[in-house]
Coordinates of C-alpha atoms in Angstrom, one line a residue:
M1 CA 141.4 117.1 50.2
W2 CA 140.5 119.9 52.7
K3 CA 137.5 120.7 50.7
W4 CA 135.9 117.7 50.5
A5 CA 136.3 117.3 54.6
M6 CA 134.7 120.7 55.1
L7 CA 132.0 119.7 52.4
A8 CA 131.1 116.3 54.4
I9 CA 131.2 118.7 57.8
V10 CA 128.5 121.2 56.3
V11 CA 126.4 118.2 54.9
A12 CA 126.4 116.2 58.2
G13 CA 125.5 119.6 60.2
G14 CA 122.8 120.7 57.9
G15 CA 121.3 117.0 58.1
Y16 CA 121.4 117.0 61.9
V17 CA 119.8 120.5 61.6
A18 CA 117.0 119.2 59.4
Y19 CA 116.5 116.1 61.6
D20 CA 116.2 118.1 64.6
Y21 CA 113.7 120.3 63.1
Y22 CA 111.4 117.7 61.7
M23 CA 111.6 115.5 65.0
A24 CA 110.5 118.7 67.1
G25 CA 107.9 119.2 64.8
Y26 CA 108.5 122.7 63.9
H27 CA 107.2 121.8 60.1
T28 CA 103.7 121.3 61.8
R29 CA 103.9 124.3 64.1
P30 CA 100.8 126.5 63.4
A31 CA 101.1 130.3 62.7
M32 CA 101.9 132.4 65.9
P33 CA 100.4 135.4 67.3
E34 CA 102.7 138.3 67.6
G35 CA 104.8 137.9 71.0
A36 CA 104.1 134.2 71.3
F37 CA 107.2 131.7 71.5
S38 CA 107.1 128.0 71.0
L39 CA 108.7 124.8 73.0
S40 CA 108.9 121.4 71.8
Y41 CA 110.3 118.4 74.1
K42 CA 111.3 114.8 73.6
N43 CA 108.5 113.8 75.6
G44 CA 106.0 114.9 72.8
L45 CA 104.7 118.0 74.6
R46 CA 104.7 120.8 72.1
G47 CA 103.4 124.4 73.1
I48 CA 103.1 127.8 71.7
L49 CA 103.2 130.3 74.8
V50 CA 100.8 133.3 74.4
G51 CA 101.1 136.2 76.6
I52 CA 104.0 135.0 78.5
P53 CA 107.4 136.8 78.4
N54 CA 110.3 134.8 77.0
E55 CA 113.1 134.3 79.2
K56 CA 114.9 131.6 77.6
E57 CA 118.1 133.7 78.0
T58 CA 117.7 133.6 81.9
R59 CA 115.3 130.8 82.5
R60 CA 114.8 126.9 81.7
Y61 CA 111.6 126.1 80.6
L62 CA 110.5 122.2 81.5
G63 CA 107.5 120.8 80.3
V64 CA 105.4 118.0 82.1
P65 CA 103.3 116.3 79.8
L66 CA 100.1 114.9 80.9
E67 CA 98.3 111.5 79.7
V68 CA 96.2 112.5 76.4
P69 CA 94.9 110.0 73.6
F70 CA 97.9 108.9 71.5
Y71 CA 96.3 110.9 68.2
L72 CA 97.1 114.2 70.3
T73 CA 100.6 113.2 71.7
D74 CA 102.2 115.2 68.6
A75 CA 99.5 117.7 68.3
W76 CA 100.7 121.6 69.1
S77 CA 98.9 122.9 72.2
W78 CA 98.3 126.8 73.1
C79 CA 99.9 127.5 76.5
H80 CA 98.2 130.5 78.8
R81 CA 98.3 131.4 82.4
P82 CA 96.1 129.1 84.7
T83 CA 92.5 130.3 84.7
E84 CA 91.1 131.0 88.3
E85 CA 89.4 127.7 88.7
E86 CA 92.9 126.2 87.9
A87 CA 95.0 128.5 90.1
P88 CA 94.2 126.1 93.4
R89 CA 95.2 122.7 91.7
V90 CA 98.4 124.6 90.3
A91 CA 99.1 125.9 93.8
Q92 CA 98.8 122.1 95.2
F93 CA 101.0 120.8 92.1
M94 CA 103.8 123.5 92.8
A95 CA 103.9 122.6 96.5
E96 CA 104.4 119.0 96.0
R97 CA 107.5 120.1 93.9
D98 CA 109.4 122.6 96.3
W99 CA 112.3 123.4 93.8
P100 CA 114.1 126.3 94.7
G101 CA 113.5 129.1 92.1
Q102 CA 110.7 127.1 90.2
R103 CA 107.8 129.4 88.7
F104 CA 104.7 127.7 87.1
E105 CA 104.3 129.2 83.8
A106 CA 101.4 128.1 81.7
V107 CA 98.8 125.1 81.0
C108 CA 98.8 123.8 77.8
R109 CA 95.6 122.8 75.9
I110 CA 94.3 121.6 72.8
T111 CA 91.0 122.1 71.4
V112 CA 89.1 119.2 69.9
D113 CA 85.5 119.1 68.7
G114 CA 84.9 122.2 70.9
K115 CA 86.4 120.8 74.1
D116 CA 89.6 121.9 75.7
V117 CA 92.0 119.0 76.5
V118 CA 94.8 119.4 79.1
R119 CA 97.9 118.5 77.2
G120 CA 100.4 119.6 79.8
L121 CA 102.2 122.2 82.2
I122 CA 105.1 124.5 81.6
I123 CA 107.3 125.4 84.6
S124 CA 110.6 127.4 84.6
V125 CA 113.6 127.4 86.7
P126 CA 116.7 129.5 86.8
D127 CA 119.3 128.5 84.0
V128 CA 122.3 127.7 86.1

């Protein structure tokens, strides 16, 4: 009797893990460069953070999606530190959200037909 109950729990758990993996889009994630890490949010924002240290143990990463065409909502984006041109807009964005311990991490972009589309922003806060 206990064997069947344990088998049912294992099957249900495995099914949930597979469902979660699929819903997060990890099956479509492109190859990542050395040192990069990925984030996937329920709001559709999926990003590969490059050149940014992974501090998931001490910080929570929040994804702020921006409006994009419907066919880009589930695409993986590449996230990097903001450019010098973007820095003033980032500073204004952060000033409007005066959260204690917040830190701006990255701008996420998708390249379509040689043009960059800003997909979203990544902010981190202390994991309390």
